[in-house]
Amino acid sequence: MERVKIILKSGKDQAVRRYHPWIFSGAIKKIYGTPAEGDLVDVYDNKDAFLATGHYQPGSIAVRILSFEKIEPDLDFFRKRIGDAVKYRQSLGLFDNPDTNVFRIVHAEGDDLPGLIIDFYNGVAVMQMHSVGMYRLRKEFAEILRELAGDKLIAVYDKSEGTIPFMSGIKGTNEFLYGDSGPVTVTENGFKFKIDWTTGQKTGFFIDQRENRKLLCNSTNGRNVLNMFGYTGAFSVYAMKNAALVHTVDSSVSAIEMADENIRLNYGDDKRHQSFTADAFEFLNDIKDRYDLIILDPPAFAKHNNVLANALQGYKRLNMKAIEQIKPGGIIFTFSCSQVVTKENFRKSVFAASANTGRRVKILHQLSQPPDHPVNIYHPESEYLKGLVIYVE
Ligand code: SAH
């Protein structure tokens, strides 16, 4: 079938020639034909030279590029790409690690599969499609996963109800495409977590913080730990290994229930842990110097560039409250998972927060996402998780 041809405006081919995998609608000069959302389209420069093939989607990101070569992105193409993603995780030792059976198998642009996320929860693969092009192929992807993972795979769940672009005419689904399973217990660095992908945020768990939680474990010895925006209590579970006490705060009742359950799963009824359903900003108004280790892992404050300034203010305010009050010699693990907030901008917010308090602050570590969430070097936006570990004298 002849594919719809999209011509870019003069100069707008630059980013594509540097392998950036998105075509913004503003870069398009002309579309020959009327592609349906999710259709394959070919992209050309304004001198009619072929640039790329990808999935079309009405909206700001008009094309998500699959290939910069003129090829047919058929099932063999996807089998190869997903196979490469699996091989890469195998090379990281993730498929045979007795201490960790929760990881990401496909990280969208990071694995040259824009619009597709696949996470693995101890035998259950949870897929999230962010484009209609990928969504149309969901059943085929489930089949490919079965071929690749063999008897390691119990079930494949599609959780795309909330992730298909909102301008789309198609409504995503939440359903099993293969097998069936209730919530599972996973192991991460030897700690246990109950995962319910049907109710949880994202695909059920914030897998991207695995390495950062491990680092935290080494810093908590004898400390009084405050885990803000705790969600499943994952940071708290790690902290509990060595801390004197751990307090988990989240504004959501169901998150706090999950955190309590995960603490019980690892430590039984341990009085060192306490949880609080509260707004983080209010809770931080008056913590005095009760804590000497604080984790700040808020939800993305900015989903779009137009609210960037507000988001940066939010990070500054939040960090200021923690830096102001933490006990001398305290450590703060502070994060931003907003894709539009760069590493530099986040660091500037923490700098401004520090300067406002006048305290002496050192950066101990600069953190990012683990290698199963790879950053595509041509797509800086895929480096969305940024963290700083700071020491406050
Ligand atoms: N640190 C977690 C992930 C945090 S996700 C982990 O490692 O898994 C962000 C969490 O912040 C969600 O659970 C959400 O309920 C909570 N949240 C959002 N706004 C909040 C607020 N104003 N105060 C407290 N918690 C909030």
Short mmCIF file of C-alpha atoms and ligand atoms in Angstrom, two decimals, residues 201 205-206 208-209 213 227-235 249-252 255 278-281 295 297-299 301, ligand 1:
data_model
loop_
_atom_site.label_atom_id
_atom_site.label_comp_id
_atom_site.label_asym_id
_atom_site.label_seq_id
_atom_site.Cartn_x
_atom_site.Cartn_y
_atom_site.Cartn_z
CA GLN A 201 0.00 4.48 38.74
CA PHE A 205 5.46 0.52 40.15
CA PHE A 206 8.20 3.15 39.77
CA ASP A 208 12.99 3.65 37.36
CA GLN A 209 14.16 4.37 40.92
CA ARG A 213 16.82 3.18 46.17
CA ASN A 227 9.92 9.69 52.65
CA MET A 228 7.77 12.32 50.97
CA PHE A 229 5.46 11.29 48.08
CA GLY A 230 5.96 7.71 49.17
CA TYR A 231 3.44 5.94 46.87
CA THR A 232 4.14 2.18 47.27
CA GLY A 233 6.62 3.00 50.04
CA ALA A 234 9.46 1.65 47.94
CA PHE A 235 12.07 4.09 49.28
CA VAL A 249 3.89 10.64 53.56
CA ASP A 250 1.47 10.60 50.61
CA SER A 251 -1.75 12.49 49.93
CA SER A 252 -3.45 9.36 48.59
CA ALA A 255 -0.91 4.81 48.26
CA ALA A 278 -1.16 14.34 54.14
CA ASP A 279 -0.30 17.03 51.65
CA ALA A 280 3.47 17.18 51.29
CA PHE A 281 3.73 20.95 51.31
CA ILE A 295 13.43 11.86 50.19
CA ASP A 297 10.17 12.27 44.86
CA PRO A 298 7.13 14.26 43.72
CA PRO A 299 4.96 13.54 40.67
CA PHE A 301 5.16 19.11 38.27
N1 SAH B 1 8.56 7.75 45.36
C1 SAH B 1 7.60 6.87 44.77
C2 SAH B 1 6.89 7.47 43.57
C3 SAH B 1 6.17 8.75 43.85
S1 SAH B 1 4.87 9.05 42.74
C4 SAH B 1 8.24 5.53 44.42
O1 SAH B 1 9.45 5.35 44.55
O2 SAH B 1 7.50 4.64 44.03
C5 SAH B 1 4.16 10.49 43.39
C6 SAH B 1 3.27 10.28 44.59
O3 SAH B 1 2.99 11.58 45.11
C7 SAH B 1 1.92 9.64 44.33
O4 SAH B 1 1.76 8.52 45.14
C8 SAH B 1 0.90 10.72 44.71
O5 SAH B 1 -0.24 10.21 45.37
C9 SAH B 1 1.69 11.59 45.63
N2 SAH B 1 1.29 13.01 45.71
C10 SAH B 1 0.92 13.82 44.69
N3 SAH B 1 0.71 15.08 45.15
C11 SAH B 1 0.97 15.06 46.47
C12 SAH B 1 0.96 16.05 47.51
N4 SAH B 1 0.65 17.32 47.25
N5 SAH B 1 1.29 15.68 48.76
C13 SAH B 1 1.63 14.39 49.04
N6 SAH B 1 1.66 13.43 48.10
C14 SAH B 1 1.33 13.75 46.84
#
